[in-house]
Amino acid sequence: MRGLIAADQVLRIPLLPVLAAQGLAVRRNAQMLPEPTGPRTGRSGRGPRLRLLICGDSSAAGVGAGTQAQALSGHLVDQLAKHYSVEWRLEATTGHTTQDTLDRLKGVQGEFDAVVTALGVNDVTRAVTSRQFAQRQTQLITALSKDLKARRIVVTGVPQMNRFPALPYPLAWVLGRQAARLDQALQQVVFAHPHVRHLKLDLPDDPALAAPDGYHPSPRAYALWAEAAAQLLRQA
């Protein structure tokens, strides 16, 4: 028996001219922020050894911050370095989907104790279905666990795209509903893997938490994200 079709999926067809026009306008007016400068590997802290991998899309890469020290990687390493000797590596690129990250990690050598991922927005905009997303996230967890030997994985939830300041309605509503479906599928994937945790970011509606492009986190948002991810890694 087929499931019910969601309201946004039904309305997507009559709204298509509006959605297409809004999508073009967003792309035309978007402020293209660069990936931040700074090292993408390093060591920091004292204590038990922790080999950390951060991978994903532009948010994992830190777009919205000026340097990696202000981005997710910098804040996360600072948090974990209070308790561990952290050997860290960042593998992230603007525009990457889950499949892109899977392909990229095939060239990564070594083993990692802990991994933090950030993916989903580009899967939404590329019209990846919930089933496809779940399959690819399952493949990603398998690759991280078996090939890179990760024992602790924190999977960041798909962002609530309806709250992105850069997106107008109804485009924000349609993308937000699809993002919510992908995140629900992601939570089901995570539930099947005891060593994996789902990190749902539910940040307050504070303009200071958005980058100037209205699409990426600000350094303050990255700090909150890193704090939550570090707590989950330490609990694991």
XYZ file of N, CA and C in Angstrom:
708
model
N 0.841 -1.198 0.000
C 0.000 0.000 0.000
C 0.877 1.248 0.000
N 0.609 2.123 -0.944
C 1.421 3.320 -1.065
C 1.045 4.326 0.008
N 2.047 5.060 0.497
C 1.788 6.065 1.505
C 1.095 7.281 0.926
N 0.509 8.066 1.813
C -0.151 9.287 1.383
C 0.866 10.285 0.869
N 0.475 11.051 -0.130
C 1.341 12.081 -0.688
C 1.182 13.341 0.144
N 2.300 13.920 0.554
C 2.277 15.107 1.400
C 1.730 16.307 0.634
N 1.198 17.271 1.399
C 0.563 18.441 0.789
C 1.530 19.213 -0.100
N 2.772 19.362 0.365
C 3.728 20.130 -0.441
C 4.059 19.427 -1.743
N 4.017 18.074 -1.736
C 4.281 17.335 -2.957
C 3.135 17.478 -3.950
N 1.923 17.574 -3.429
C 0.755 17.784 -4.292
C 0.776 19.182 -4.892
N 1.083 20.168 -4.046
C 1.042 21.561 -4.491
C 2.270 21.962 -5.300
N 3.280 21.108 -5.322
C 4.516 21.463 -6.030
C 4.267 21.669 -7.519
N 3.317 20.900 -8.087
C 3.054 21.013 -9.527
C 2.409 22.351 -9.871
N 1.285 22.743 -9.234
C 0.730 24.060 -9.571
C 1.634 25.224 -9.169
N 2.480 24.995 -8.182
C 3.387 26.054 -7.734
C 4.683 26.105 -8.542
N 4.849 25.177 -9.475
C 6.118 25.053 -10.172
C 6.604 26.354 -10.809
N 5.736 27.130 -11.497
C 6.235 28.392 -12.075
C 6.770 29.354 -11.009
N 6.097 29.435 -9.872
C 6.534 30.318 -8.796
C 7.838 29.804 -8.190
N 7.894 28.493 -7.950
C 9.097 27.904 -7.352
C 10.302 28.079 -8.270
N 10.092 27.879 -9.573
C 11.192 28.037 -10.516
C 11.689 29.479 -10.537
N 10.754 30.430 -10.536
C 11.138 31.844 -10.551
C 11.878 32.222 -9.272
N 11.397 31.721 -8.145
C 12.065 32.027 -6.880
C 13.440 31.384 -6.817
N 13.545 30.158 -7.319
C 14.839 29.487 -7.321
C 15.866 30.236 -8.161
N 15.454 30.720 -9.320
C 16.353 31.496 -10.169
C 16.753 32.800 -9.499
N 15.777 33.443 -8.836
C 16.077 34.703 -8.157
C 17.056 34.509 -7.005
N 16.871 33.413 -6.259
C 17.781 33.126 -5.149
C 19.193 32.913 -5.666
N 19.323 32.156 -6.747
C 20.656 31.904 -7.311
C 21.276 33.188 -7.856
N 20.444 34.010 -8.505
C 20.957 35.239 -9.106
C 21.422 36.230 -8.047
N 20.699 36.277 -6.928
C 20.990 37.270 -5.897
C 21.853 36.727 -4.761
N 22.185 35.458 -4.821
C 22.910 34.837 -3.711
C 24.295 35.451 -3.546
N 24.676 35.638 -2.297
C 26.022 36.087 -1.977
C 26.895 34.849 -1.824
N 27.791 34.651 -2.771
C 28.616 33.445 -2.783
C 29.785 33.606 -1.818
N 29.685 32.959 -0.687
C 30.746 33.049 0.315
C 31.780 31.954 0.084
N 33.052 32.276 0.263
C 34.098 31.272 0.053
C 34.232 30.348 1.260
N 34.866 29.218 1.034
C 35.237 28.360 2.156
C 36.332 29.072 2.950
N 36.302 28.980 4.272
C 37.256 29.735 5.088
C 38.694 29.271 4.920
N 39.592 30.197 5.169
C 41.012 29.878 5.113
C 41.432 29.146 6.384
N 42.605 28.549 6.327
C 43.128 27.877 7.513
C 43.389 26.408 7.263
N 44.113 25.764 8.174
C 44.474 24.358 8.010
C 43.265 23.442 8.065
N 43.389 22.306 7.384
C 42.331 21.294 7.383
C 42.794 19.995 8.038
N 43.956 20.023 8.611
C 44.445 18.928 9.444
C 45.252 19.541 10.580
N 45.391 18.805 11.664
C 46.196 19.323 12.753
C 46.121 18.454 13.997
N 46.803 18.924 15.039
C 46.799 18.267 16.341
C 46.606 19.325 17.410
N 45.872 18.968 18.457
C 45.612 19.934 19.523
C 45.204 19.193 20.793
N 45.596 19.748 21.940
C 45.157 19.213 23.214
C 46.100 18.190 23.808
N 45.747 17.760 25.020
C 46.505 16.744 25.734
C 45.529 15.752 26.353
N 45.961 14.505 26.417
C 45.108 13.474 26.986
C 45.077 12.265 26.086
N 44.063 11.413 26.240
C 43.954 10.234 25.385
C 43.854 10.630 23.915
N 44.433 9.826 23.061
C 44.432 10.113 21.624
C 43.027 9.989 21.048
N 42.640 10.965 20.229
C 41.357 10.935 19.535
C 41.587 11.357 18.089
N 41.388 10.427 17.176
C 41.534 10.721 15.753
C 40.169 11.099 15.207
N 40.033 12.346 14.776
C 38.743 12.936 14.423
C 38.676 13.261 12.941
N 37.565 12.888 12.309
C 37.283 13.242 10.919
C 35.994 14.046 10.870
N 36.025 15.164 10.147
C 34.831 15.965 9.879
C 34.622 15.936 8.375
N 33.428 15.568 7.925
C 33.208 15.470 6.484
C 31.809 15.941 6.111
N 31.687 16.381 4.851
C 30.383 16.816 4.396
C 30.427 17.924 3.370
N 29.457 18.837 3.506
C 29.233 19.871 2.505
C 29.822 21.211 2.938
N 29.238 22.314 2.438
C 29.781 23.643 2.720
C 29.708 24.007 4.195
N 28.717 23.505 4.894
C 28.641 23.811 6.325
C 29.745 23.088 7.086
N 30.037 21.853 6.700
C 31.177 21.151 7.301
C 32.474 21.872 6.965
N 32.549 22.431 5.757
C 33.738 23.172 5.335
C 33.854 24.514 6.038
N 32.751 24.997 6.634
C 32.811 26.235 7.408
C 32.409 27.488 6.686
N 31.715 27.368 5.550
C 31.277 28.561 4.823
C 30.405 29.420 5.737
N 30.695 30.703 5.760
C 30.035 31.610 6.692
C 30.978 32.108 7.762
N 32.096 31.423 7.921
C 33.155 31.835 8.847
C 34.344 32.345 8.042
N 35.143 33.194 8.666
C 36.300 33.736 7.969
C 37.492 32.806 7.946
N 37.648 32.030 9.013
C 38.758 31.088 9.117
C 38.249 29.770 9.674
N 39.034 28.716 9.510
C 38.642 27.430 10.064
C 38.569 27.470 11.590
N 39.312 28.355 12.212
C 39.242 28.480 13.666
C 37.862 28.932 14.118
N 37.135 29.679 13.251
C 35.794 30.162 13.571
C 34.705 29.230 13.068
N 35.097 28.198 12.343
C 34.153 27.282 11.715
C 33.889 26.067 12.597
N 33.142 25.118 12.069
C 32.821 23.906 12.831
C 34.089 23.187 13.270
N 35.049 23.022 12.368
C 36.257 22.267 12.709
C 37.009 22.899 13.869
N 37.205 24.222 13.802
C 37.960 24.898 14.850
C 37.286 24.822 16.204
N 35.992 25.098 16.233
C 35.266 25.057 17.507
C 35.192 23.629 18.055
N 35.003 22.653 17.174
C 34.891 21.265 17.628
C 36.216 20.773 18.199
N 37.313 21.084 17.519
C 38.620 20.684 18.024
C 38.902 21.354 19.362
N 38.543 22.632 19.492
C 38.745 23.336 20.765
C 37.980 22.662 21.899
N 36.757 22.238 21.623
C 35.954 21.572 22.646
C 36.570 20.237 23.053
N 36.976 19.442 22.067
C 37.486 18.107 22.359
C 38.905 18.143 22.923
N 39.666 19.184 22.564
C 41.044 19.285 23.044
C 41.125 19.536 24.543
N 40.001 19.881 25.175
C 39.977 20.027 26.626
C 40.106 18.671 27.321
N 39.834 17.600 26.576
C 39.806 16.265 27.185
C 40.691 15.244 26.466
N 41.076 15.550 25.216
C 41.811 14.578 24.408
C 42.979 15.243 23.694
N 43.892 14.399 23.232
C 44.897 14.823 22.263
C 44.295 14.544 20.880
N 43.814 15.597 20.234
C 43.003 15.444 19.018
C 43.881 15.529 17.769
N 43.803 14.498 16.950
C 44.402 14.509 15.624
C 43.237 14.583 14.637
N 43.101 15.711 13.959
C 41.880 15.939 13.191
C 42.143 16.178 11.710
N 41.083 15.916 10.940
C 41.151 16.094 9.486
C 39.776 16.526 8.983
N 39.757 17.465 8.061
C 38.522 17.967 7.461
C 38.474 17.564 5.996
N 37.385 16.872 5.605
C 37.150 16.484 4.222
C 35.754 16.974 3.843
N 35.676 18.199 3.326
C 34.376 18.798 3.032
C 34.508 19.774 1.876
N 33.448 19.859 1.071
C 33.472 20.709 -0.113
C 32.086 21.299 -0.360
N 32.045 22.554 -0.713
C 30.790 23.222 -1.054
C 30.089 22.473 -2.181
N 28.786 22.246 -2.006
C 27.980 21.595 -3.028
C 27.912 20.095 -2.936
N 28.658 19.499 -2.021
C 28.685 18.039 -1.966
C 27.394 17.445 -1.409
N 26.959 16.394 -2.073
C 25.854 15.567 -1.600
C 26.425 14.381 -0.833
N 25.532 13.530 -0.327
C 25.989 12.318 0.346
C 26.796 11.445 -0.602
N 26.329 11.310 -1.853
C 27.059 10.495 -2.828
C 28.436 11.084 -3.117
N 28.526 12.408 -3.224
C 29.827 13.047 -3.448
C 30.797 12.738 -2.310
N 30.282 12.786 -1.088
C 31.132 12.510 0.074
C 31.567 11.053 0.096
N 30.666 10.152 -0.268
C 31.033 8.734 -0.380
C 32.185 8.553 -1.358
N 32.081 9.214 -2.504
C 33.130 9.096 -3.517
C 34.436 9.697 -3.008
N 34.353 10.822 -2.313
C 35.561 11.487 -1.816
C 36.287 10.631 -0.780
N 35.533 9.990 0.085
C 36.151 9.227 1.169
C 36.861 7.973 0.679
N 36.604 7.569 -0.556
C 37.320 6.411 -1.099
C 38.814 6.683 -1.196
N 39.183 7.960 -1.283
C 40.584 8.300 -1.373
C 41.235 8.659 -0.055
N 40.490 8.561 1.034
C 41.021 8.906 2.361
C 41.683 7.682 2.979
N 42.891 7.862 3.433
C 43.635 6.783 4.070
C 43.651 6.984 5.586
N 43.818 5.897 6.317
C 43.945 5.974 7.761
C 42.710 5.489 8.492
N 42.768 5.602 9.824
C 41.666 5.197 10.684
C 41.299 6.355 11.605
N 40.033 6.360 12.014
C 39.537 7.445 12.861
C 38.720 6.873 14.010
N 38.856 7.505 15.165
C 38.068 7.100 16.326
C 36.671 7.714 16.292
N 36.576 8.938 15.784
C 35.312 9.677 15.825
C 35.114 10.444 14.521
N 33.848 10.545 14.108
C 33.509 11.254 12.870
C 32.285 12.127 13.124
N 32.299 13.325 12.544
C 31.122 14.188 12.514
C 30.810 14.479 11.060
N 29.563 14.237 10.646
C 29.155 14.495 9.267
C 28.126 15.625 9.224
N 28.091 16.318 8.086
C 27.097 17.374 7.850
C 26.699 17.317 6.386
N 25.524 16.772 6.125
C 25.046 16.584 4.757
C 23.524 16.701 4.714
N 22.987 16.938 3.529
C 21.542 16.918 3.369
C 20.987 18.057 2.536
N 21.506 19.266 2.702
C 20.951 20.409 1.978
C 21.069 20.204 0.472
N 22.230 19.765 0.009
C 22.400 19.567 -1.428
C 21.637 18.351 -1.933
N 21.407 17.369 -1.050
C 20.535 16.259 -1.432
C 19.108 16.758 -1.646
N 18.680 17.704 -0.821
C 17.343 18.288 -0.983
C 17.244 19.034 -2.313
N 18.201 19.903 -2.579
C 18.122 20.733 -3.786
C 18.358 19.925 -5.056
N 18.972 18.751 -4.937
C 19.168 17.877 -6.107
C 18.028 16.862 -6.259
N 16.960 17.045 -5.460
C 15.762 16.203 -5.556
C 16.033 14.738 -5.261
N 16.962 14.460 -4.341
C 17.198 13.094 -3.880
C 15.992 12.653 -3.049
N 15.492 11.467 -3.289
C 14.333 10.978 -2.553
C 14.740 10.488 -1.162
N 13.757 10.329 -0.290
C 14.035 9.830 1.056
C 14.669 8.451 1.014
N 14.183 7.589 0.135
C 14.736 6.237 0.032
C 16.181 6.284 -0.443
N 16.453 7.093 -1.460
C 17.828 7.221 -1.949
C 18.747 7.777 -0.867
N 18.250 8.776 -0.152
C 19.048 9.398 0.899
C 19.379 8.392 1.991
N 18.376 7.606 2.387
C 18.598 6.595 3.426
C 19.616 5.560 2.966
N 19.523 5.129 1.724
C 20.466 4.144 1.203
C 21.890 4.702 1.192
N 22.040 5.944 0.762
C 23.374 6.534 0.653
C 23.956 6.845 2.032
N 23.111 7.250 2.962
C 23.596 7.482 4.324
C 24.003 6.164 4.986
N 23.267 5.116 4.698
C 23.646 3.797 5.206
C 25.001 3.381 4.642
N 25.210 3.609 3.353
C 26.494 3.311 2.730
C 27.613 4.146 3.346
N 27.307 5.405 3.661
C 28.309 6.282 4.261
C 28.703 5.794 5.647
N 27.727 5.434 6.455
C 28.020 4.919 7.792
C 28.827 3.630 7.706
N 28.487 2.783 6.761
C 29.225 1.530 6.575
C 30.673 1.808 6.186
N 30.867 2.756 5.269
C 32.228 3.094 4.840
C 33.039 3.683 5.992
N 32.422 4.560 6.763
C 33.123 5.163 7.899
C 33.462 4.110 8.950
N 32.547 3.187 9.179
C 32.719 2.190 10.231
C 33.684 1.081 9.838
N 33.566 0.578 8.609
C 34.369 -0.572 8.194
C 35.693 -0.158 7.560
N 35.644 0.800 6.642
C 36.862 1.178 5.926
C 37.761 2.089 6.759
N 37.151 3.028 7.488
C 37.927 3.988 8.279
C 37.898 3.677 9.771
N 37.223 2.577 10.147
C 37.256 2.028 11.513
C 36.669 2.971 12.575
N 35.778 3.876 12.183
C 35.197 4.822 13.141
C 34.347 4.093 14.171
N 34.582 4.405 15.449
C 33.835 3.772 16.538
C 32.736 4.671 17.088
N 32.839 5.973 16.798
C 31.831 6.935 17.239
C 31.522 7.868 16.067
N 30.274 7.978 15.715
C 29.871 8.824 14.589
C 28.702 9.710 15.029
N 28.835 10.990 14.805
C 27.734 11.930 15.025
C 27.281 12.426 13.657
N 26.038 12.141 13.325
C 25.456 12.537 12.047
C 24.586 13.766 12.297
N 24.985 14.901 11.752
C 24.188 16.114 11.921
C 22.913 16.017 11.104
N 21.797 16.356 11.703
C 20.518 16.291 11.023
C 20.438 17.242 9.844
N 19.526 16.940 8.918
C 19.307 17.823 7.768
C 18.727 19.144 8.280
N 19.326 20.265 7.927
C 18.854 21.558 8.453
C 17.408 21.861 8.103
N 16.796 22.676 8.924
C 15.416 23.116 8.693
C 15.452 24.248 7.659
N 15.366 23.878 6.403
C 15.565 24.843 5.323
C 14.468 25.901 5.248
N 13.321 25.605 5.828
C 12.250 26.609 5.852
C 12.631 27.816 6.698
N 13.689 27.684 7.512
C 14.132 28.781 8.380
C 15.314 29.547 7.791
N 15.768 29.169 6.606
C 16.876 29.889 5.978
C 16.410 31.285 5.565
N 17.024 32.346 6.074
C 16.582 33.708 5.722
C 16.636 34.009 4.227
N 17.519 33.347 3.494
C 17.686 33.643 2.075
C 16.564 33.088 1.211
N 15.757 32.173 1.749
C 14.742 31.504 0.944
C 13.375 32.135 1.145
N 12.721 32.566 0.066
C 11.370 33.137 0.165
C 10.311 32.029 0.197
N 9.137 32.376 0.654
C 8.002 31.454 0.584
C 7.326 31.633 -0.767
N 6.800 30.535 -1.358
C 6.640 29.175 -0.809
C 7.857 28.266 -1.005
N 8.928 28.758 -1.645
C 10.092 27.907 -1.869
C 10.651 27.366 -0.558
N 10.723 28.209 0.458
C 11.245 27.776 1.757
C 10.377 26.669 2.344
N 9.075 26.786 2.187
C 8.155 25.783 2.723
C 8.353 24.437 2.028
N 8.442 24.449 0.699
C 8.602 23.210 -0.060
C 9.936 22.542 0.270
N 11.012 23.314 0.273
C 12.320 22.738 0.591
C 12.390 22.296 2.055
N 11.734 23.048 2.928
C 11.711 22.676 4.337
C 10.998 21.360 4.578
N 9.907 21.149 3.891
C 9.176 19.884 4.053
C 10.003 18.703 3.537
N 10.684 18.898 2.401
C 11.517 17.817 1.881
C 12.703 17.555 2.800
N 13.283 18.621 3.343
C 14.390 18.446 4.290
C 13.938 17.656 5.509
N 12.727 17.922 5.982
C 12.195 17.200 7.139
C 12.010 15.719 6.817
N 11.579 15.407 5.599
C 11.422 13.998 5.215
C 12.776 13.294 5.168
N 13.778 13.966 4.606
C 15.100 13.347 4.557
C 15.657 13.147 5.958
N 15.404 14.101 6.843
C 15.918 13.958 8.200
C 15.213 12.827 8.946
N 13.936 12.646 8.682
C 13.220 11.529 9.303
C 13.817 10.198 8.834
N 14.121 10.112 7.543
C 14.767 8.907 7.014
C 16.148 8.722 7.631
N 16.856 9.830 7.840
C 18.181 9.762 8.448
C 18.105 9.238 9.874
N 17.129 9.679 10.629
C 16.981 9.210 12.000
C 16.716 7.707 12.042
N 15.962 7.191 11.085
C 15.708 5.755 11.033
C 16.988 4.986 10.719
N 17.821 5.546 9.855
C 19.112 4.918 9.547
C 19.987 4.878 10.791
N 20.071 5.997 11.488
C 20.909 6.092 12.679
C 20.454 5.117 13.755
N 19.150 4.952 13.901
C 18.589 4.071 14.929
C 19.088 2.633 14.772
N 19.430 2.256 13.539
C 19.877 0.881 13.276
C 21.357 0.678 13.570
N 22.059 1.740 13.988
C 23.499 1.646 14.229
C 23.800 2.180 15.633
N 24.067 1.302 16.591
C 24.258 1.715 17.993
C 25.403 2.693 18.221
N 26.414 2.696 17.368
C 27.567 3.577 17.582
C 27.400 4.938 16.899
N 26.205 5.185 16.355
C 25.946 6.433 15.635
C 24.891 7.238 16.385
N 25.080 8.547 16.429
C 24.122 9.446 17.076
C 23.643 10.489 16.075
N 22.371 10.813 16.151
C 21.776 11.857 15.324
C 21.765 13.160 16.109
N 22.331 14.206 15.519
C 22.373 15.512 16.169
C 21.385 16.444 15.483
N 20.288 16.714 16.160
C 19.279 17.634 15.618
C 19.600 19.040 16.103
N 19.907 19.918 15.173
C 20.208 21.301 15.523
C 18.926 22.128 15.460
N 18.495 22.598 16.594
C 17.290 23.427 16.672
C 17.680 24.757 17.302
N 18.403 25.558 16.539
C 18.911 26.822 17.042
C 17.808 27.877 17.066
N 17.894 28.843 17.963
C 16.876 29.888 18.038
C 16.893 30.775 16.798
N 15.771 31.462 16.551
C 15.685 32.396 15.422
C 16.386 33.695 15.793
N 17.694 33.658 15.709
C 18.532 34.801 16.052
C 19.313 35.196 14.807
N 19.136 36.425 14.307
C 19.872 36.847 13.102
C 21.380 36.672 13.222
N 21.894 36.718 14.441
C 23.338 36.588 14.647
C 23.835 35.174 14.354
N 22.932 34.217 14.234
C 23.325 32.835 13.974
C 23.393 32.516 12.490
N 23.016 33.461 11.635
C 23.064 33.264 10.189
C 24.210 34.062 9.583
N 24.869 33.483 8.593
C 25.912 34.184 7.853
C 25.279 35.269 6.991
N 26.071 36.176 6.453
C 25.517 37.256 5.624
C 24.723 36.774 4.409
N 24.995 35.553 3.927
C 24.254 35.067 2.762
C 22.877 34.528 3.119
N 22.568 34.432 4.415
C 21.260 33.931 4.823
C 21.054 32.456 4.556
N 22.124 31.751 4.315
C 22.025 30.342 3.927
C 22.916 29.444 4.770
N 23.987 29.995 5.308
C 24.956 29.225 6.081
C 25.010 29.708 7.530
N 25.596 28.910 8.421
C 25.735 29.331 9.817
C 26.774 30.444 9.962
N 26.627 31.205 11.020
C 27.638 32.195 11.400
C 28.643 31.529 12.340
N 29.760 32.196 12.641
C 30.693 31.621 13.610
C 30.034 31.281 14.945
N 29.085 32.094 15.389
C 28.381 31.812 16.639
C 27.565 30.518 16.524
N 26.919 30.317 15.399
C 26.157 29.082 15.196
C 27.088 27.875 15.136
N 28.235 28.036 14.499
C 29.206 26.940 14.452
C 29.670 26.564 15.862
N 29.827 27.564 16.724
C 30.257 27.285 18.101
C 29.209 26.456 18.835
N 27.933 26.796 18.668
C 26.857 26.042 19.317
C 26.769 24.627 18.762
N 26.910 24.516 17.472
C 26.890 23.210 16.800
C 28.028 22.333 17.319
N 29.227 22.909 17.378
C 30.389 22.150 17.833
C 30.231 21.696 19.275
N 29.678 22.543 20.103
C 29.479 22.182 21.508
C 28.547 20.979 21.630
N 27.465 20.990 20.865
C 26.509 19.876 20.900
C 27.139 18.594 20.346
N 27.904 18.712 19.268
C 28.556 17.535 18.697
C 29.598 16.955 19.653
N 30.354 17.818 20.306
C 31.363 17.340 21.246
C 30.729 16.601 22.413
N 29.589 17.091 22.892
C 28.895 16.432 23.990
C 28.462 15.017 23.580
N 27.940 14.875 22.359
C 27.515 13.558 21.904
C 28.705 12.619 21.734
N 29.810 13.132 21.235
C 30.988 12.281 21.067
C 31.516 11.820 22.421
N 31.531 12.693 23.386
C 32.028 12.316 24.708
C 31.087 11.327 25.399
N 29.783 11.479 25.194
C 28.838 10.533 25.765
C 29.008 9.149 25.154
N 29.341 9.137 23.873
C 29.511 7.831 23.174
C 30.760 7.122 23.634
